[in-house]
Amino acid sequence: MGNKKIEWILRIAVAGEFLGHGMFAIQGKESWIGWVTKLTNVDIGTATTILILVGIMDILVALIVLFRPIRAVLLWAVFWGFFTALLRPIVGDPIWDFIERWANWGAPL
């Protein structure tokens, strides 16, 4: 398999991940609102607004990665993917929820 084909597979995978998570955030996924309120001590309305903004950013990352990858945006995707995966055990989910999300931050590398 050529490098260009591998690059496109990874670009599509990362874009899909960020688009999907962005839509979940914009839709106000209930468990994520709970995580934001738990970690930041804000009310549900503020947590929902934060998630909408995060969702918009995730969708922008998806589009940039898919159509015109920029190194800084890919590095952000690595950081954000790692951070959000790490949140799982922080909010009480099993460590395996972090481990199974390694691709979320590994693929943009």
PDB file of N, CA and C in Angstrom:
ATOM      1  N   MET A   1       0.853  -1.172   0.000  1.00  0.00           N
ATOM      2  CA  MET A   1       0.000   0.000   0.000  1.00  0.00           C
ATOM      3  C   MET A   1       0.900   1.236   0.000  1.00  0.00           C
ATOM      4  N   GLY A   2       0.609   2.188  -0.857  1.00  0.00           N
ATOM      5  CA  GLY A   2       1.418   3.390  -0.963  1.00  0.00           C
ATOM      6  C   GLY A   2       1.181   4.360   0.175  1.00  0.00           C
ATOM      7  N   ASN A   3       2.152   5.257   0.342  1.00  0.00           N
ATOM      8  CA  ASN A   3       2.054   6.257   1.417  1.00  0.00           C
ATOM      9  C   ASN A   3       0.834   7.157   1.270  1.00  0.00           C
ATOM     10  N   LYS A   4       0.501   7.527   0.028  1.00  0.00           N
ATOM     11  CA  LYS A   4      -0.662   8.403  -0.195  1.00  0.00           C
ATOM     12  C   LYS A   4      -1.953   7.710   0.238  1.00  0.00           C
ATOM     13  N   LYS A   5      -2.045   6.421  -0.060  1.00  0.00           N
ATOM     14  CA  LYS A   5      -3.247   5.678   0.321  1.00  0.00           C
ATOM     15  C   LYS A   5      -3.360   5.594   1.846  1.00  0.00           C
ATOM     16  N   ILE A   6      -2.245   5.310   2.509  1.00  0.00           N
ATOM     17  CA  ILE A   6      -2.230   5.259   3.978  1.00  0.00           C
ATOM     18  C   ILE A   6      -2.597   6.620   4.557  1.00  0.00           C
ATOM     19  N   GLU A   7      -2.033   7.677   3.971  1.00  0.00           N
ATOM     20  CA  GLU A   7      -2.343   9.036   4.439  1.00  0.00           C
ATOM     21  C   GLU A   7      -3.842   9.312   4.341  1.00  0.00           C
ATOM     22  N   TRP A   8      -4.464   8.947   3.225  1.00  0.00           N
ATOM     23  CA  TRP A   8      -5.890   9.193   3.054  1.00  0.00           C
ATOM     24  C   TRP A   8      -6.735   8.356   4.005  1.00  0.00           C
ATOM     25  N   ILE A   9      -6.318   7.123   4.243  1.00  0.00           N
ATOM     26  CA  ILE A   9      -7.043   6.283   5.203  1.00  0.00           C
ATOM     27  C   ILE A   9      -7.026   6.945   6.580  1.00  0.00           C
ATOM     28  N   LEU A  10      -5.854   7.416   7.001  1.00  0.00           N
ATOM     29  CA  LEU A  10      -5.737   8.066   8.310  1.00  0.00           C
ATOM     30  C   LEU A  10      -6.498   9.387   8.354  1.00  0.00           C
ATOM     31  N   ARG A  11      -6.436  10.164   7.273  1.00  0.00           N
ATOM     32  CA  ARG A  11      -7.166  11.432   7.238  1.00  0.00           C
ATOM     33  C   ARG A  11      -8.667  11.202   7.364  1.00  0.00           C
ATOM     34  N   ILE A  12      -9.178  10.218   6.632  1.00  0.00           N
ATOM     35  CA  ILE A  12     -10.606   9.919   6.688  1.00  0.00           C
ATOM     36  C   ILE A  12     -10.987   9.404   8.078  1.00  0.00           C
ATOM     37  N   ALA A  13     -10.140   8.555   8.654  1.00  0.00           N
ATOM     38  CA  ALA A  13     -10.421   8.015   9.993  1.00  0.00           C
ATOM     39  C   ALA A  13     -10.451   9.119  11.045  1.00  0.00           C
ATOM     40  N   VAL A  14      -9.459   9.993  11.028  1.00  0.00           N
ATOM     41  CA  VAL A  14      -9.400  11.088  12.005  1.00  0.00           C
ATOM     42  C   VAL A  14     -10.575  12.043  11.794  1.00  0.00           C
ATOM     43  N   ALA A  15     -10.870  12.367  10.538  1.00  0.00           N
ATOM     44  CA  ALA A  15     -11.996  13.258  10.259  1.00  0.00           C
ATOM     45  C   ALA A  15     -13.302  12.644  10.761  1.00  0.00           C
ATOM     46  N   GLY A  16     -13.481  11.357  10.542  1.00  0.00           N
ATOM     47  CA  GLY A  16     -14.699  10.687  11.010  1.00  0.00           C
ATOM     48  C   GLY A  16     -14.824  10.711  12.519  1.00  0.00           C
ATOM     49  N   GLU A  17     -13.704  10.466  13.179  1.00  0.00           N
ATOM     50  CA  GLU A  17     -13.707  10.492  14.645  1.00  0.00           C
ATOM     51  C   GLU A  17     -14.098  11.871  15.170  1.00  0.00           C
ATOM     52  N   PHE A  18     -13.457  12.919  14.645  1.00  0.00           N
ATOM     53  CA  PHE A  18     -13.729  14.269  15.134  1.00  0.00           C
ATOM     54  C   PHE A  18     -15.110  14.763  14.706  1.00  0.00           C
ATOM     55  N   LEU A  19     -15.570  14.378  13.533  1.00  0.00           N
ATOM     56  CA  LEU A  19     -16.916  14.753  13.109  1.00  0.00           C
ATOM     57  C   LEU A  19     -17.962  14.093  14.011  1.00  0.00           C
ATOM     58  N   GLY A  20     -17.792  12.802  14.258  1.00  0.00           N
ATOM     59  CA  GLY A  20     -18.738  12.087  15.118  1.00  0.00           C
ATOM     60  C   GLY A  20     -18.777  12.632  16.528  1.00  0.00           C
ATOM     61  N   HIS A  21     -17.594  12.836  17.110  1.00  0.00           N
ATOM     62  CA  HIS A  21     -17.550  13.383  18.465  1.00  0.00           C
ATOM     63  C   HIS A  21     -18.068  14.821  18.498  1.00  0.00           C
ATOM     64  N   GLY A  22     -17.792  15.577  17.452  1.00  0.00           N
ATOM     65  CA  GLY A  22     -18.303  16.945  17.379  1.00  0.00           C
ATOM     66  C   GLY A  22     -19.820  16.982  17.372  1.00  0.00           C
ATOM     67  N   MET A  23     -20.423  16.069  16.618  1.00  0.00           N
ATOM     68  CA  MET A  23     -21.884  16.016  16.576  1.00  0.00           C
ATOM     69  C   MET A  23     -22.465  15.578  17.920  1.00  0.00           C
ATOM     70  N   PHE A  24     -21.819  14.605  18.576  1.00  0.00           N
ATOM     71  CA  PHE A  24     -22.275  14.210  19.919  1.00  0.00           C
ATOM     72  C   PHE A  24     -22.239  15.407  20.867  1.00  0.00           C
ATOM     73  N   ALA A  25     -21.172  16.193  20.785  1.00  0.00           N
ATOM     74  CA  ALA A  25     -21.033  17.355  21.666  1.00  0.00           C
ATOM     75  C   ALA A  25     -22.114  18.392  21.375  1.00  0.00           C
ATOM     76  N   ILE A  26     -22.341  18.680  20.100  1.00  0.00           N
ATOM     77  CA  ILE A  26     -23.363  19.665  19.726  1.00  0.00           C
ATOM     78  C   ILE A  26     -24.753  19.190  20.155  1.00  0.00           C
ATOM     79  N   GLN A  27     -24.987  17.888  20.073  1.00  0.00           N
ATOM     80  CA  GLN A  27     -26.279  17.334  20.478  1.00  0.00           C
ATOM     81  C   GLN A  27     -26.440  17.284  21.999  1.00  0.00           C
ATOM     82  N   GLY A  28     -25.374  17.594  22.725  1.00  0.00           N
ATOM     83  CA  GLY A  28     -25.451  17.624  24.185  1.00  0.00           C
ATOM     84  C   GLY A  28     -25.524  16.248  24.809  1.00  0.00           C
ATOM     85  N   LYS A  29     -24.598  15.373  24.412  1.00  0.00           N
ATOM     86  CA  LYS A  29     -24.578  14.009  24.966  1.00  0.00           C
ATOM     87  C   LYS A  29     -24.591  14.086  26.491  1.00  0.00           C
ATOM     88  N   GLU A  30     -25.576  13.435  27.074  1.00  0.00           N
ATOM     89  CA  GLU A  30     -25.853  13.578  28.509  1.00  0.00           C
ATOM     90  C   GLU A  30     -24.646  13.251  29.391  1.00  0.00           C
ATOM     91  N   SER A  31     -23.966  12.156  29.109  1.00  0.00           N
ATOM     92  CA  SER A  31     -22.823  11.783  29.957  1.00  0.00           C
ATOM     93  C   SER A  31     -21.709  12.822  29.860  1.00  0.00           C
ATOM     94  N   TRP A  32     -21.542  13.420  28.682  1.00  0.00           N
ATOM     95  CA  TRP A  32     -20.486  14.422  28.520  1.00  0.00           C
ATOM     96  C   TRP A  32     -20.821  15.698  29.280  1.00  0.00           C
ATOM     97  N   ILE A  33     -22.097  16.071  29.285  1.00  0.00           N
ATOM     98  CA  ILE A  33     -22.516  17.233  30.083  1.00  0.00           C
ATOM     99  C   ILE A  33     -22.203  16.964  31.552  1.00  0.00           C
ATOM    100  N   GLY A  34     -22.475  15.762  32.003  1.00  0.00           N
ATOM    101  CA  GLY A  34     -22.154  15.386  33.385  1.00  0.00           C
ATOM    102  C   GLY A  34     -20.669  15.489  33.678  1.00  0.00           C
ATOM    103  N   TRP A  35     -19.840  15.064  32.719  1.00  0.00           N
ATOM    104  CA  TRP A  35     -18.383  15.152  32.920  1.00  0.00           C
ATOM    105  C   TRP A  35     -17.942  16.604  33.042  1.00  0.00           C
ATOM    106  N   VAL A  36     -18.483  17.467  32.163  1.00  0.00           N
ATOM    107  CA  VAL A  36     -18.094  18.885  32.193  1.00  0.00           C
ATOM    108  C   VAL A  36     -18.508  19.510  33.522  1.00  0.00           C
ATOM    109  N   THR A  37     -19.724  19.230  33.978  1.00  0.00           N
ATOM    110  CA  THR A  37     -20.155  19.807  35.260  1.00  0.00           C
ATOM    111  C   THR A  37     -19.312  19.272  36.410  1.00  0.00           C
ATOM    112  N   LYS A  38     -18.964  17.994  36.351  1.00  0.00           N
ATOM    113  CA  LYS A  38     -18.165  17.377  37.414  1.00  0.00           C
ATOM    114  C   LYS A  38     -16.745  17.949  37.452  1.00  0.00           C
ATOM    115  N   LEU A  39     -16.147  18.149  36.293  1.00  0.00           N
ATOM    116  CA  LEU A  39     -14.748  18.584  36.228  1.00  0.00           C
ATOM    117  C   LEU A  39     -14.567  20.090  36.385  1.00  0.00           C
ATOM    118  N   THR A  40     -15.582  20.864  36.005  1.00  0.00           N
ATOM    119  CA  THR A  40     -15.424  22.323  36.018  1.00  0.00           C
ATOM    120  C   THR A  40     -16.301  23.016  37.050  1.00  0.00           C
ATOM    121  N   ASN A  41     -17.234  22.268  37.635  1.00  0.00           N
ATOM    122  CA  ASN A  41     -18.128  22.828  38.642  1.00  0.00           C
ATOM    123  C   ASN A  41     -19.016  23.945  38.088  1.00  0.00           C
ATOM    124  N   VAL A  42     -19.417  23.817  36.812  1.00  0.00           N
ATOM    125  CA  VAL A  42     -20.338  24.780  36.215  1.00  0.00           C
ATOM    126  C   VAL A  42     -21.726  24.156  36.169  1.00  0.00           C
ATOM    127  N   ASP A  43     -22.736  25.002  35.935  1.00  0.00           N
ATOM    128  CA  ASP A  43     -24.101  24.483  35.853  1.00  0.00           C
ATOM    129  C   ASP A  43     -24.326  23.792  34.503  1.00  0.00           C
ATOM    130  N   ILE A  44     -25.456  23.121  34.385  1.00  0.00           N
ATOM    131  CA  ILE A  44     -25.755  22.339  33.183  1.00  0.00           C
ATOM    132  C   ILE A  44     -25.834  23.226  31.940  1.00  0.00           C
ATOM    133  N   GLY A  45     -26.406  24.409  32.066  1.00  0.00           N
ATOM    134  CA  GLY A  45     -26.500  25.326  30.925  1.00  0.00           C
ATOM    135  C   GLY A  45     -25.136  25.725  30.399  1.00  0.00           C
ATOM    136  N   THR A  46     -24.239  26.060  31.314  1.00  0.00           N
ATOM    137  CA  THR A  46     -22.878  26.432  30.914  1.00  0.00           C
ATOM    138  C   THR A  46     -22.148  25.234  30.321  1.00  0.00           C
ATOM    139  N   ALA A  47     -22.326  24.069  30.921  1.00  0.00           N
ATOM    140  CA  ALA A  47     -21.691  22.852  30.403  1.00  0.00           C
ATOM    141  C   ALA A  47     -22.172  22.557  28.984  1.00  0.00           C
ATOM    142  N   THR A  48     -23.458  22.762  28.742  1.00  0.00           N
ATOM    143  CA  THR A  48     -24.012  22.541  27.406  1.00  0.00           C
ATOM    144  C   THR A  48     -23.402  23.509  26.403  1.00  0.00           C
ATOM    145  N   THR A  49     -23.261  24.765  26.786  1.00  0.00           N
ATOM    146  CA  THR A  49     -22.640  25.762  25.912  1.00  0.00           C
ATOM    147  C   THR A  49     -21.190  25.400  25.619  1.00  0.00           C
ATOM    148  N   ILE A  50     -20.463  24.983  26.634  1.00  0.00           N
ATOM    149  CA  ILE A  50     -19.066  24.567  26.445  1.00  0.00           C
ATOM    150  C   ILE A  50     -19.009  23.414  25.450  1.00  0.00           C
ATOM    151  N   LEU A  51     -19.900  22.440  25.611  1.00  0.00           N
ATOM    152  CA  LEU A  51     -19.902  21.291  24.700  1.00  0.00           C
ATOM    153  C   LEU A  51     -20.228  21.697  23.269  1.00  0.00           C
ATOM    154  N   ILE A  52     -21.125  22.639  23.088  1.00  0.00           N
ATOM    155  CA  ILE A  52     -21.437  23.113  21.736  1.00  0.00           C
ATOM    156  C   ILE A  52     -20.190  23.722  21.107  1.00  0.00           C
ATOM    157  N   LEU A  53     -19.468  24.539  21.859  1.00  0.00           N
ATOM    158  CA  LEU A  53     -18.234  25.143  21.338  1.00  0.00           C
ATOM    159  C   LEU A  53     -17.184  24.085  21.024  1.00  0.00           C
ATOM    160  N   VAL A  54     -17.048  23.108  21.910  1.00  0.00           N
ATOM    161  CA  VAL A  54     -16.110  22.002  21.672  1.00  0.00           C
ATOM    162  C   VAL A  54     -16.528  21.238  20.418  1.00  0.00           C
ATOM    163  N   GLY A  55     -17.816  21.007  20.262  1.00  0.00           N
ATOM    164  CA  GLY A  55     -18.318  20.304  19.085  1.00  0.00           C
ATOM    165  C   GLY A  55     -18.008  21.036  17.797  1.00  0.00           C
ATOM    166  N   ILE A  56     -18.187  22.340  17.800  1.00  0.00           N
ATOM    167  CA  ILE A  56     -17.861  23.145  16.617  1.00  0.00           C
ATOM    168  C   ILE A  56     -16.372  23.042  16.307  1.00  0.00           C
ATOM    169  N   MET A  57     -15.547  23.123  17.339  1.00  0.00           N
ATOM    170  CA  MET A  57     -14.096  22.989  17.130  1.00  0.00           C
ATOM    171  C   MET A  57     -13.749  21.609  16.574  1.00  0.00           C
ATOM    172  N   ASP A  58     -14.372  20.564  17.104  1.00  0.00           N
ATOM    173  CA  ASP A  58     -14.110  19.211  16.609  1.00  0.00           C
ATOM    174  C   ASP A  58     -14.477  19.083  15.130  1.00  0.00           C
ATOM    175  N   ILE A  59     -15.594  19.653  14.743  1.00  0.00           N
ATOM    176  CA  ILE A  59     -16.010  19.587  13.340  1.00  0.00           C
ATOM    177  C   ILE A  59     -15.038  20.359  12.458  1.00  0.00           C
ATOM    178  N   LEU A  60     -14.571  21.502  12.925  1.00  0.00           N
ATOM    179  CA  LEU A  60     -13.558  22.250  12.168  1.00  0.00           C
ATOM    180  C   LEU A  60     -12.279  21.437  12.013  1.00  0.00           C
ATOM    181  N   VAL A  61     -11.854  20.769  13.075  1.00  0.00           N
ATOM    182  CA  VAL A  61     -10.673  19.900  12.997  1.00  0.00           C
ATOM    183  C   VAL A  61     -10.907  18.821  11.944  1.00  0.00           C
ATOM    184  N   ALA A  62     -12.075  18.204  11.963  1.00  0.00           N
ATOM    185  CA  ALA A  62     -12.396  17.150  10.992  1.00  0.00           C
ATOM    186  C   ALA A  62     -12.269  17.658   9.563  1.00  0.00           C
ATOM    187  N   LEU A  63     -12.830  18.821   9.297  1.00  0.00           N
ATOM    188  CA  LEU A  63     -12.796  19.374   7.943  1.00  0.00           C
ATOM    189  C   LEU A  63     -11.381  19.745   7.514  1.00  0.00           C
ATOM    190  N   ILE A  64     -10.624  20.340   8.420  1.00  0.00           N
ATOM    191  CA  ILE A  64      -9.245  20.720   8.097  1.00  0.00           C
ATOM    192  C   ILE A  64      -8.402  19.482   7.828  1.00  0.00           C
ATOM    193  N   VAL A  65      -8.514  18.474   8.679  1.00  0.00           N
ATOM    194  CA  VAL A  65      -7.731  17.245   8.499  1.00  0.00           C
ATOM    195  C   VAL A  65      -8.098  16.577   7.173  1.00  0.00           C
ATOM    196  N   LEU A  66      -9.363  16.582   6.832  1.00  0.00           N
ATOM    197  CA  LEU A  66      -9.804  15.921   5.611  1.00  0.00           C
ATOM    198  C   LEU A  66      -9.392  16.681   4.353  1.00  0.00           C
ATOM    199  N   PHE A  67      -9.582  17.996   4.348  1.00  0.00           N
ATOM    200  CA  PHE A  67      -9.396  18.754   3.116  1.00  0.00           C
ATOM    201  C   PHE A  67      -8.050  19.456   2.975  1.00  0.00           C
ATOM    202  N   ARG A  68      -7.456  19.870   4.083  1.00  0.00           N
ATOM    203  CA  ARG A  68      -6.170  20.565   3.999  1.00  0.00           C
ATOM    204  C   ARG A  68      -5.452  20.433   5.336  1.00  0.00           C
ATOM    205  N   PRO A  69      -4.815  19.286   5.572  1.00  0.00           N
ATOM    206  CA  PRO A  69      -4.167  19.065   6.870  1.00  0.00           C
ATOM    207  C   PRO A  69      -3.120  20.134   7.186  1.00  0.00           C
ATOM    208  N   ILE A  70      -3.190  20.640   8.381  1.00  0.00           N
ATOM    209  CA  ILE A  70      -2.231  21.627   8.882  1.00  0.00           C
ATOM    210  C   ILE A  70      -1.578  21.007  10.109  1.00  0.00           C
ATOM    211  N   ARG A  71      -0.262  21.053  10.164  1.00  0.00           N
ATOM    212  CA  ARG A  71       0.491  20.391  11.229  1.00  0.00           C
ATOM    213  C   ARG A  71      -0.001  20.795  12.631  1.00  0.00           C
ATOM    214  N   ALA A  72      -0.226  22.079  12.847  1.00  0.00           N
ATOM    215  CA  ALA A  72      -0.672  22.546  14.165  1.00  0.00           C
ATOM    216  C   ALA A  72      -2.037  21.950  14.524  1.00  0.00           C
ATOM    217  N   VAL A  73      -2.915  21.811  13.552  1.00  0.00           N
ATOM    218  CA  VAL A  73      -4.238  21.232  13.804  1.00  0.00           C
ATOM    219  C   VAL A  73      -4.104  19.742  14.118  1.00  0.00           C
ATOM    220  N   LEU A  74      -3.204  19.054  13.419  1.00  0.00           N
ATOM    221  CA  LEU A  74      -2.961  17.639  13.715  1.00  0.00           C
ATOM    222  C   LEU A  74      -2.388  17.467  15.119  1.00  0.00           C
ATOM    223  N   LEU A  75      -1.501  18.366  15.514  1.00  0.00           N
ATOM    224  CA  LEU A  75      -0.957  18.301  16.875  1.00  0.00           C
ATOM    225  C   LEU A  75      -2.050  18.562  17.907  1.00  0.00           C
ATOM    226  N   TRP A  76      -2.944  19.493  17.603  1.00  0.00           N
ATOM    227  CA  TRP A  76      -4.087  19.727  18.484  1.00  0.00           C
ATOM    228  C   TRP A  76      -4.935  18.457  18.586  1.00  0.00           C
ATOM    229  N   ALA A  77      -5.156  17.785  17.458  1.00  0.00           N
ATOM    230  CA  ALA A  77      -5.950  16.554  17.452  1.00  0.00           C
ATOM    231  C   ALA A  77      -5.304  15.487  18.341  1.00  0.00           C
ATOM    232  N   VAL A  78      -3.979  15.398  18.309  1.00  0.00           N
ATOM    233  CA  VAL A  78      -3.262  14.454  19.173  1.00  0.00           C
ATOM    234  C   VAL A  78      -3.502  14.819  20.639  1.00  0.00           C
ATOM    235  N   PHE A  79      -3.273  16.086  20.978  1.00  0.00           N
ATOM    236  CA  PHE A  79      -3.467  16.538  22.359  1.00  0.00           C
ATOM    237  C   PHE A  79      -4.903  16.308  22.816  1.00  0.00           C
ATOM    238  N   TRP A  80      -5.865  16.762  22.022  1.00  0.00           N
ATOM    239  CA  TRP A  80      -7.266  16.684  22.410  1.00  0.00           C
ATOM    240  C   TRP A  80      -7.736  15.231  22.492  1.00  0.00           C
ATOM    241  N   GLY A  81      -7.296  14.410  21.553  1.00  0.00           N
ATOM    242  CA  GLY A  81      -7.647  12.990  21.591  1.00  0.00           C
ATOM    243  C   GLY A  81      -7.110  12.309  22.842  1.00  0.00           C
ATOM    244  N   PHE A  82      -5.866  12.640  23.209  1.00  0.00           N
ATOM    245  CA  PHE A  82      -5.265  12.066  24.414  1.00  0.00           C
ATOM    246  C   PHE A  82      -5.996  12.562  25.661  1.00  0.00           C
ATOM    247  N   PHE A  83      -6.233  13.866  25.722  1.00  0.00           N
ATOM    248  CA  PHE A  83      -6.898  14.460  26.887  1.00  0.00           C
ATOM    249  C   PHE A  83      -8.291  13.877  27.097  1.00  0.00           C
ATOM    250  N   THR A  84      -9.071  13.808  26.028  1.00  0.00           N
ATOM    251  CA  THR A  84     -10.438  13.311  26.181  1.00  0.00           C
ATOM    252  C   THR A  84     -10.468  11.810  26.478  1.00  0.00           C
ATOM    253  N   ALA A  85      -9.495  11.064  25.971  1.00  0.00           N
ATOM    254  CA  ALA A  85      -9.403   9.642  26.331  1.00  0.00           C
ATOM    255  C   ALA A  85      -9.040   9.498  27.808  1.00  0.00           C
ATOM    256  N   LEU A  86      -8.127  10.337  28.264  1.00  0.00           N
ATOM    257  CA  LEU A  86      -7.683  10.299  29.657  1.00  0.00           C
ATOM    258  C   LEU A  86      -8.801  10.699  30.622  1.00  0.00           C
ATOM    259  N   LEU A  87      -9.750  11.497  30.134  1.00  0.00           N
ATOM    260  CA  LEU A  87     -10.877  11.892  30.983  1.00  0.00           C
ATOM    261  C   LEU A  87     -11.693  10.699  31.450  1.00  0.00           C
ATOM    262  N   ARG A  88     -11.729   9.655  30.661  1.00  0.00           N
ATOM    263  CA  ARG A  88     -12.569   8.494  30.997  1.00  0.00           C
ATOM    264  C   ARG A  88     -12.250   7.951  32.391  1.00  0.00           C
ATOM    265  N   PRO A  89     -11.006   7.562  32.674  1.00  0.00           N
ATOM    266  CA  PRO A  89     -10.743   7.070  34.034  1.00  0.00           C
ATOM    267  C   PRO A  89     -10.837   8.176  35.097  1.00  0.00           C
ATOM    268  N   ILE A  90     -10.597   9.420  34.704  1.00  0.00           N
ATOM    269  CA  ILE A  90     -10.687  10.520  35.665  1.00  0.00           C
ATOM    270  C   ILE A  90     -12.122  10.677  36.176  1.00  0.00           C
ATOM    271  N   VAL A  91     -13.106  10.467  35.286  1.00  0.00           N
ATOM    272  CA  VAL A  91     -14.508  10.613  35.701  1.00  0.00           C
ATOM    273  C   VAL A  91     -15.101   9.308  36.227  1.00  0.00           C
ATOM    274  N   GLY A  92     -14.263   8.286  36.350  1.00  0.00           N
ATOM    275  CA  GLY A  92     -14.725   7.053  36.977  1.00  0.00           C
ATOM    276  C   GLY A  92     -14.916   5.859  36.059  1.00  0.00           C
ATOM    277  N   ASP A  93     -14.672   6.024  34.766  1.00  0.00           N
ATOM    278  CA  ASP A  93     -14.760   4.883  33.855  1.00  0.00           C
ATOM    279  C   ASP A  93     -13.522   4.011  34.018  1.00  0.00           C
ATOM    280  N   PRO A  94     -13.584   2.758  33.597  1.00  0.00           N
ATOM    281  CA  PRO A  94     -12.415   1.873  33.713  1.00  0.00           C
ATOM    282  C   PRO A  94     -11.241   2.368  32.863  1.00  0.00           C
ATOM    283  N   ILE A  95     -10.036   2.011  33.267  1.00  0.00           N
ATOM    284  CA  ILE A  95      -8.827   2.387  32.525  1.00  0.00           C
ATOM    285  C   ILE A  95      -8.891   1.879  31.090  1.00  0.00           C
ATOM    286  N   TRP A  96      -9.620   0.788  30.877  1.00  0.00           N
ATOM    287  CA  TRP A  96      -9.731   0.225  29.526  1.00  0.00           C
ATOM    288  C   TRP A  96     -10.421   1.190  28.573  1.00  0.00           C
ATOM    289  N   ASP A  97     -11.269   2.067  29.079  1.00  0.00           N
ATOM    290  CA  ASP A  97     -11.896   3.073  28.218  1.00  0.00           C
ATOM    291  C   ASP A  97     -10.863   4.062  27.692  1.00  0.00           C
ATOM    292  N   PHE A  98      -9.814   4.296  28.468  1.00  0.00           N
ATOM    293  CA  PHE A  98      -8.697   5.122  27.998  1.00  0.00           C
ATOM    294  C   PHE A  98      -7.878   4.348  26.970  1.00  0.00           C
ATOM    295  N   ILE A  99      -7.546   3.126  27.293  1.00  0.00           N
ATOM    296  CA  ILE A  99      -6.687   2.329  26.416  1.00  0.00           C
ATOM    297  C   ILE A  99      -7.345   2.089  25.063  1.00  0.00           C
ATOM    298  N   GLU A 100      -8.641   1.798  25.045  1.00  0.00           N
ATOM    299  CA  GLU A 100      -9.288   1.518  23.770  1.00  0.00           C
ATOM    300  C   GLU A 100      -9.435   2.764  22.899  1.00  0.00           C
ATOM    301  N   ARG A 101      -9.131   3.915  23.438  1.00  0.00           N
ATOM    302  CA  ARG A 101      -9.186   5.155  22.659  1.00  0.00           C
ATOM    303  C   ARG A 101      -7.806   5.640  22.219  1.00  0.00           C
ATOM    304  N   TRP A 102      -6.792   4.825  22.334  1.00  0.00           N
ATOM    305  CA  TRP A 102      -5.450   5.230  21.910  1.00  0.00           C
ATOM    306  C   TRP A 102      -5.417   5.645  20.439  1.00  0.00           C
ATOM    307  N   ALA A 103      -6.226   5.009  19.613  1.00  0.00           N
ATOM    308  CA  ALA A 103      -6.255   5.378  18.192  1.00  0.00           C
ATOM    309  C   ALA A 103      -6.743   6.815  17.998  1.00  0.00           C
ATOM    310  N   ASN A 104      -7.560   7.319  18.932  1.00  0.00           N
ATOM    311  CA  ASN A 104      -8.068   8.690  18.812  1.00  0.00           C
ATOM    312  C   ASN A 104      -6.943   9.716  18.790  1.00  0.00           C
ATOM    313  N   TRP A 105      -5.884   9.444  19.523  1.00  0.00           N
ATOM    314  CA  TRP A 105      -4.758  10.383  19.527  1.00  0.00           C
ATOM    315  C   TRP A 105      -3.566   9.829  18.758  1.00  0.00           C
ATOM    316  N   GLY A 106      -3.534   8.535  18.514  1.00  0.00           N
ATOM    317  CA  GLY A 106      -2.423   7.944  17.772  1.00  0.00           C
ATOM    318  C   GLY A 106      -2.527   8.162  16.274  1.00  0.00           C
ATOM    319  N   ALA A 107      -3.724   8.083  15.730  1.00  0.00           N
ATOM    320  CA  ALA A 107      -3.901   8.230  14.280  1.00  0.00           C
ATOM    321  C   ALA A 107      -3.458   9.597  13.754  1.00  0.00           C
ATOM    322  N   PRO A 108      -3.732  10.699  14.460  1.00  0.00           N
ATOM    323  CA  PRO A 108      -3.277  11.997  13.932  1.00  0.00           C
ATOM    324  C   PRO A 108      -1.750  12.164  13.906  1.00  0.00           C
ATOM    325  N   LEU A 109      -1.040  11.317  14.674  1.00  0.00           N
ATOM    326  CA  LEU A 109       0.422  11.412  14.672  1.00  0.00           C
ATOM    327  C   LEU A 109       0.958  11.143  13.282  1.00  0.00           C
TER     328      LEU A 109
END
